[in-house]
Short mmCIF file of C-alpha atoms in Angstrom, two decimals:
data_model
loop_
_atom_site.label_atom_id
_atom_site.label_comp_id
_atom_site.label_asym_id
_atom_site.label_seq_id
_atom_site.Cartn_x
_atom_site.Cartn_y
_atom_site.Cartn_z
CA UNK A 1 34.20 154.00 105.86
CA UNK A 2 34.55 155.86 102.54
CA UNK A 3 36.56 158.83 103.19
CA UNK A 4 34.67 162.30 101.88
CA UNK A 5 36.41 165.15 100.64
CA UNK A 6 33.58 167.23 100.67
CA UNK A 7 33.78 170.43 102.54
CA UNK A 8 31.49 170.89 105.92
CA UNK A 9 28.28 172.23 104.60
CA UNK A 10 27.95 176.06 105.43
CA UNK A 11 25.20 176.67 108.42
CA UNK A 12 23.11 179.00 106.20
CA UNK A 13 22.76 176.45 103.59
CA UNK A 14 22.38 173.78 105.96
CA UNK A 15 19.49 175.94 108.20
CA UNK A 16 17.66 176.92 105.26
CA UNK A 17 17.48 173.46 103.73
CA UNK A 18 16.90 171.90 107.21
CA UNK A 19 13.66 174.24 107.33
CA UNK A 20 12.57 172.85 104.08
CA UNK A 21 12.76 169.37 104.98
CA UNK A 22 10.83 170.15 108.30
CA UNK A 23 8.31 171.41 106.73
CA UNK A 24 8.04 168.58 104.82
CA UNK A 25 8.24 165.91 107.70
CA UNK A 26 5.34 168.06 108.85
CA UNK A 27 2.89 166.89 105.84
CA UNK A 28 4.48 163.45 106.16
CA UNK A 29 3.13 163.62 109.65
CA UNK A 30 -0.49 164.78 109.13
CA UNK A 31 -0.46 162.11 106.12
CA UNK A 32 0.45 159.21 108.62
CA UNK A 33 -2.31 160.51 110.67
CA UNK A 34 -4.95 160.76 107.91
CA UNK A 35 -3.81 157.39 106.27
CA UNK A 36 -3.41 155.57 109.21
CA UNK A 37 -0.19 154.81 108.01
CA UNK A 38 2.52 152.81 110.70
CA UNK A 39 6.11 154.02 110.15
CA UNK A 40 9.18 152.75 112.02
CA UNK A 41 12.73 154.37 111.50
CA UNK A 42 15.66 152.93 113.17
CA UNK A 43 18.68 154.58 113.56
CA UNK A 44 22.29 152.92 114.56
CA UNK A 45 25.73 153.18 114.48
CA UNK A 46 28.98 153.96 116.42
CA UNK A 47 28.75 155.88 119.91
CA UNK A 48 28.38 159.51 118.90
CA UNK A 49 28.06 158.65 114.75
CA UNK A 50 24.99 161.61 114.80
CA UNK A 51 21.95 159.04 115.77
CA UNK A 52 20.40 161.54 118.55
CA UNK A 53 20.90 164.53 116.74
CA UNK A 54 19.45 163.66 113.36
CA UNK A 55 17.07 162.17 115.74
CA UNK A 56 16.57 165.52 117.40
CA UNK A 57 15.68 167.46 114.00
CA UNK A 58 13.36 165.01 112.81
CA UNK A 59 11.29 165.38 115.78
CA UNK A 60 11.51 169.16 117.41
CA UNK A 61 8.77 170.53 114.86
CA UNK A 62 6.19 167.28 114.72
CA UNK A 63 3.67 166.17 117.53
CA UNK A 64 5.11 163.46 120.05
CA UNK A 65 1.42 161.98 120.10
CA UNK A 66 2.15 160.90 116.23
CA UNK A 67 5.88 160.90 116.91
CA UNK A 68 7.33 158.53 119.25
CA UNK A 69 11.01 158.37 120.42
CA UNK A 70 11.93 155.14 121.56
CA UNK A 71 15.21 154.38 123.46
CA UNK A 72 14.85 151.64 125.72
CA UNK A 73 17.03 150.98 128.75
CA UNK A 74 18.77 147.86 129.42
CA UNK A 75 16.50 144.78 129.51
CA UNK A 76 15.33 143.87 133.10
CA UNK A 77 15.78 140.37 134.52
CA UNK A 78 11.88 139.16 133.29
CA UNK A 79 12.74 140.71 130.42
CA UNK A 80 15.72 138.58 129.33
CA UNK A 81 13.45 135.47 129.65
CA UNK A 82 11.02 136.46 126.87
CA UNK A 83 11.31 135.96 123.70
CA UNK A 84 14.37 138.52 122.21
CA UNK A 85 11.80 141.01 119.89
CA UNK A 86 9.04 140.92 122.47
CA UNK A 87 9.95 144.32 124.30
CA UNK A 88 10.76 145.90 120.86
CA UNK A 89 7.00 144.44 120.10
CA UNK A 90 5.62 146.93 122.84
CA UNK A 91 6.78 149.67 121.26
CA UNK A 92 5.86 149.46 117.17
CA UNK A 93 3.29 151.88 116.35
CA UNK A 94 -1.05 151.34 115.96
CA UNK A 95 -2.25 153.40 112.79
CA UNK A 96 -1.50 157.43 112.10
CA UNK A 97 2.14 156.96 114.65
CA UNK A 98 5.67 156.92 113.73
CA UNK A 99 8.03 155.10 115.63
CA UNK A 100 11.77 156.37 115.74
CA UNK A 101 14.41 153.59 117.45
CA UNK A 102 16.73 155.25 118.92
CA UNK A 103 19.10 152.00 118.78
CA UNK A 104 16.94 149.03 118.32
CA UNK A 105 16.54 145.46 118.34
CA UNK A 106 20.53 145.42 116.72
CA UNK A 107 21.68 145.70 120.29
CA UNK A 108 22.44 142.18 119.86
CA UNK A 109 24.12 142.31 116.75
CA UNK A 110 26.48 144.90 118.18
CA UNK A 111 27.10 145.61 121.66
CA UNK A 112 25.25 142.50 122.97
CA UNK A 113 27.72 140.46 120.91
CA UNK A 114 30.91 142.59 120.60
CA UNK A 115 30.88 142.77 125.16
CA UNK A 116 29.90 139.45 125.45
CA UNK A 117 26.53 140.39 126.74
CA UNK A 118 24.68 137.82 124.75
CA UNK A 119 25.92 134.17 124.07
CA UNK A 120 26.95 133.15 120.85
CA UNK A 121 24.03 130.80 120.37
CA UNK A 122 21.80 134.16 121.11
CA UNK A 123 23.89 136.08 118.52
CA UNK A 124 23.19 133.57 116.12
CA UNK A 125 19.84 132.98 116.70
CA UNK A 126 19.26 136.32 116.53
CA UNK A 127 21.20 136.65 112.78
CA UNK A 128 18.48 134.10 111.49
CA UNK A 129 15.59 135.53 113.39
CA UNK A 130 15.82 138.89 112.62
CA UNK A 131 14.91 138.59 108.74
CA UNK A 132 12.08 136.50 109.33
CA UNK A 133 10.82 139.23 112.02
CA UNK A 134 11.21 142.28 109.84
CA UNK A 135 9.69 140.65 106.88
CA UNK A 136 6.59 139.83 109.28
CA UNK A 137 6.49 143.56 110.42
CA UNK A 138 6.53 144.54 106.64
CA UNK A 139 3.81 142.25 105.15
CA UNK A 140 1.94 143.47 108.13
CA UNK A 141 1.70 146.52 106.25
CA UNK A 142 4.45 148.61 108.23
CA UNK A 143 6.72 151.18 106.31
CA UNK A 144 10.08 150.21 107.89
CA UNK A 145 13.32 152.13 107.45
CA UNK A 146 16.58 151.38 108.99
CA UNK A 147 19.88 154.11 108.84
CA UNK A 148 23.14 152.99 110.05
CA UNK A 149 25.29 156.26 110.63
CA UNK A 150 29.47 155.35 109.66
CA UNK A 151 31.81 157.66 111.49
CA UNK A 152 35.31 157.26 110.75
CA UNK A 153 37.74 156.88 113.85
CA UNK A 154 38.82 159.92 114.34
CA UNK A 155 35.78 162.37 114.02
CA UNK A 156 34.43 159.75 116.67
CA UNK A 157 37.64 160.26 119.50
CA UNK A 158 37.42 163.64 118.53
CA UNK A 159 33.48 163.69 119.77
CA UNK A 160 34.06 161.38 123.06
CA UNK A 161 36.72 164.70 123.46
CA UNK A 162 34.50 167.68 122.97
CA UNK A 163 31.56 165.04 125.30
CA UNK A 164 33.97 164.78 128.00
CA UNK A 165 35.11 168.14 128.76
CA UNK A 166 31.41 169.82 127.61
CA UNK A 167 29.12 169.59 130.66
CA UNK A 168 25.88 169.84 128.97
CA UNK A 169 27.13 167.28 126.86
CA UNK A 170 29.04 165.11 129.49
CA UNK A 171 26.07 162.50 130.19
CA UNK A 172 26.12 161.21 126.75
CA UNK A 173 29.24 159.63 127.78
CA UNK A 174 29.40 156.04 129.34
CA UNK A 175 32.05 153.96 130.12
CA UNK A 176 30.83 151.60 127.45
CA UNK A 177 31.86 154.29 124.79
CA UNK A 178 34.65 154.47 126.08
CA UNK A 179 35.19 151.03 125.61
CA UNK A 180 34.19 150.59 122.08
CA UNK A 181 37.19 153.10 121.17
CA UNK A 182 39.81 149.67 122.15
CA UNK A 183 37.17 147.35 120.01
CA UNK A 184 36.70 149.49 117.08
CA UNK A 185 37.60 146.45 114.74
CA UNK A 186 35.38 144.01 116.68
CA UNK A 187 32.65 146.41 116.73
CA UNK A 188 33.57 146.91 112.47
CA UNK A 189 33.77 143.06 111.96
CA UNK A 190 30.27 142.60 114.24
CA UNK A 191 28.84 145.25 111.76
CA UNK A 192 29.95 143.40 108.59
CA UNK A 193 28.36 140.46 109.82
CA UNK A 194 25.21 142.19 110.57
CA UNK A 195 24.94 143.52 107.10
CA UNK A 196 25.47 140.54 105.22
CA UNK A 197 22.49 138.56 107.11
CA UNK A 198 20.01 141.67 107.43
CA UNK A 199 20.20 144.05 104.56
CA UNK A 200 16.60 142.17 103.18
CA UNK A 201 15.41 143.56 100.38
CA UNK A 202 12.10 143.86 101.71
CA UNK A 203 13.85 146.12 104.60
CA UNK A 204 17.22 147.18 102.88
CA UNK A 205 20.36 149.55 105.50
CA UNK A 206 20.57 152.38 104.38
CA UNK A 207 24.45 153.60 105.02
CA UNK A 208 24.41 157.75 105.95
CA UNK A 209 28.19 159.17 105.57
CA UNK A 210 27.81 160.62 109.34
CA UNK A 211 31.55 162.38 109.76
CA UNK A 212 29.83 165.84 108.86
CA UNK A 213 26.86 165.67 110.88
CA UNK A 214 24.63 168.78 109.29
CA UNK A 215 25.38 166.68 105.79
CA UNK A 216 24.19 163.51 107.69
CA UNK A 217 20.80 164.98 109.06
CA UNK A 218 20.17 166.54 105.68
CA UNK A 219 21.09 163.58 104.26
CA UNK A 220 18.89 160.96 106.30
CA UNK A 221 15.88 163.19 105.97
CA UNK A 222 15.60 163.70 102.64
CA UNK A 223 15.79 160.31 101.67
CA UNK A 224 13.34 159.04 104.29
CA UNK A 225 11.12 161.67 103.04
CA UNK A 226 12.20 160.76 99.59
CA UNK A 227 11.48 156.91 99.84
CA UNK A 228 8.13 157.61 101.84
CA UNK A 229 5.24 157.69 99.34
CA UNK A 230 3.28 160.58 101.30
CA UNK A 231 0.68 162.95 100.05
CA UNK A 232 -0.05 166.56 101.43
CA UNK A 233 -3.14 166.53 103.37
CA UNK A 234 -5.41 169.77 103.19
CA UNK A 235 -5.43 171.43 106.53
CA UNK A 236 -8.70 171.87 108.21
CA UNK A 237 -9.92 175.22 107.54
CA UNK A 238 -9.72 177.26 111.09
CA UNK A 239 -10.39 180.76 112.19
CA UNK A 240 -9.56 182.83 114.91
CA UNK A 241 -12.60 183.89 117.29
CA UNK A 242 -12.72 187.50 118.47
CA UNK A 243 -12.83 188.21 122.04
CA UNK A 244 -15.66 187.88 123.94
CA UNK A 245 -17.39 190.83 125.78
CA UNK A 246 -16.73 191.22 129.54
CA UNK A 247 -19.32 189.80 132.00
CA UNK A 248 -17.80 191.19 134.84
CA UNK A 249 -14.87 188.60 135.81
CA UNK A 250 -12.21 190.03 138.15
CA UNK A 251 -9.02 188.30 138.62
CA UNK A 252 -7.92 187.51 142.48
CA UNK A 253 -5.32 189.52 144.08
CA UNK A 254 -2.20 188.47 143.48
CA UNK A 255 -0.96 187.65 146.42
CA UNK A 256 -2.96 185.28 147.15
CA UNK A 257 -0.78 183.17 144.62
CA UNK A 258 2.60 181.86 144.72
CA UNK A 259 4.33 183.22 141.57
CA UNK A 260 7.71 182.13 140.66
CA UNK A 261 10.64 184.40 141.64
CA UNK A 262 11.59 186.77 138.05
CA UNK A 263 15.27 185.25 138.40
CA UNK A 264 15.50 187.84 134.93
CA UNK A 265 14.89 190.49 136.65
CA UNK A 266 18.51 189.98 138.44
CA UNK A 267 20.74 189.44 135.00
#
């Protein structure tokens, strides 16, 4: 990875720009919806390279019914008899959704391969399948968009630090992270490899410098946004009612229901 000797972007700067590019995700939203439009994103990298929260900004302000998260669990047993893309199949999106992976069908170009959770036959099969499927996806008429987040070694032991000793943070660490600390250059090698057999140019990687991670969201966003040919889409024109007049409705005594305790009360 490129080493950056730019400084950390300043919150301010970052917040208000962030704000901007929300807004703007917003009419890229309401434009898949009006279009039709199918739009997959998939983000990878390193354990804690900024996937999930890029992931998280991208999302918080659009609706989940357009706006689909996917981050799919460990295949079950049926599962690793089908065909390798089929479960990833499930999950692409019908007209008006978008479709972010968090980690995707790459699995088995990285930690499939690098653990030795996939044979080598699989790993290769998959090298020469994977083209073929993501060209399909795009003549099918799918915008497709794939980030890979690069974290240098040390911002990522210095993550897996703050992760451990942070309890609200302390589940996004797995003894498989852990792991990939003592295989950084297999997992850098496996990488490489990917690269060279998937970066199509009918669905380029797109490389985001992830060691400052408010540069990296702002970063991913406004090129997706950038390389997304969207349109703003007039708002349907909506006003607020007044109130109704009374017709007599009383509310039930109150304790007839079970309200919640007002912990607040007690701060």
């Amino acid at each position: 990875m490129a080493e950056s000797n730019a400084a950390e972007l300043p919150r301010k700067k970052y917040e208000k720009e962030l704000l901007r590019l929300q807004i703007e995700l917003a009419k890229l939203q309401e434009w898949v919806r009006a279009d039709g439009v199918r739009l997959v994103v998939v983000f990878e990298g390193r354990d804690a390279a900024g996937k999930g929260g890029t992931i998280k900004r991208v999302t918080e302000n659009l609706n989940p019914r357009i706006a689909r998260i996917v981050a799919l669990p460990k295949p079950t047993e049926r599962e690793r008899t089908q065909w390798y893309f089929q479960r990833y199949v499930e999950q692409l999106p019908a007209a008006g959704e978008i479709v972010l992976f968090d980690r995707s069908w790459y699995n088995r170009a990285g930690v499939e391969h690098v653990m030795g959770f996939c044979t080598k036959e699989e790993h290769r099969r998959f090298l020469h399948q994977c083209p073929i499927f993501e060209r399909m996806l795009v003549e099918d008429g799918i915008l497709l968009r794939k980030y890979w987040f690069s974290v240098s070694d040390a911002v990522q032991q210095e993550r897996f630090r703050r992760r451990l000793e942070d309890p609200l943070r302390r589940w996004k660490l797995s003894p498989m992270d852990l792991e990939s600390i003592t295989r950084w250059e297999a997992y850098s090698r496996a990488k490489d490899e990917m690269l060279v057999h998937t970066d199509i140019p009918e669905a380029p990687w797109y490389v985001v410098e992830s060691d400052d991670k408010r540069r990296a969201r702002l970063n991913m966003i406004a090129h997706l946004l950038d390389s997304v040919p969207y349109q703003e889409v007039a708002p349907p024109v909506l006003e607020l009612p007044g109130r109704p007049r009374r017709t007599g409705y009383e509310r039930p005594p109150r304790d007839l229901q079970t309200y919640v305790p007002d912990h607040a009360a007690r701060l």
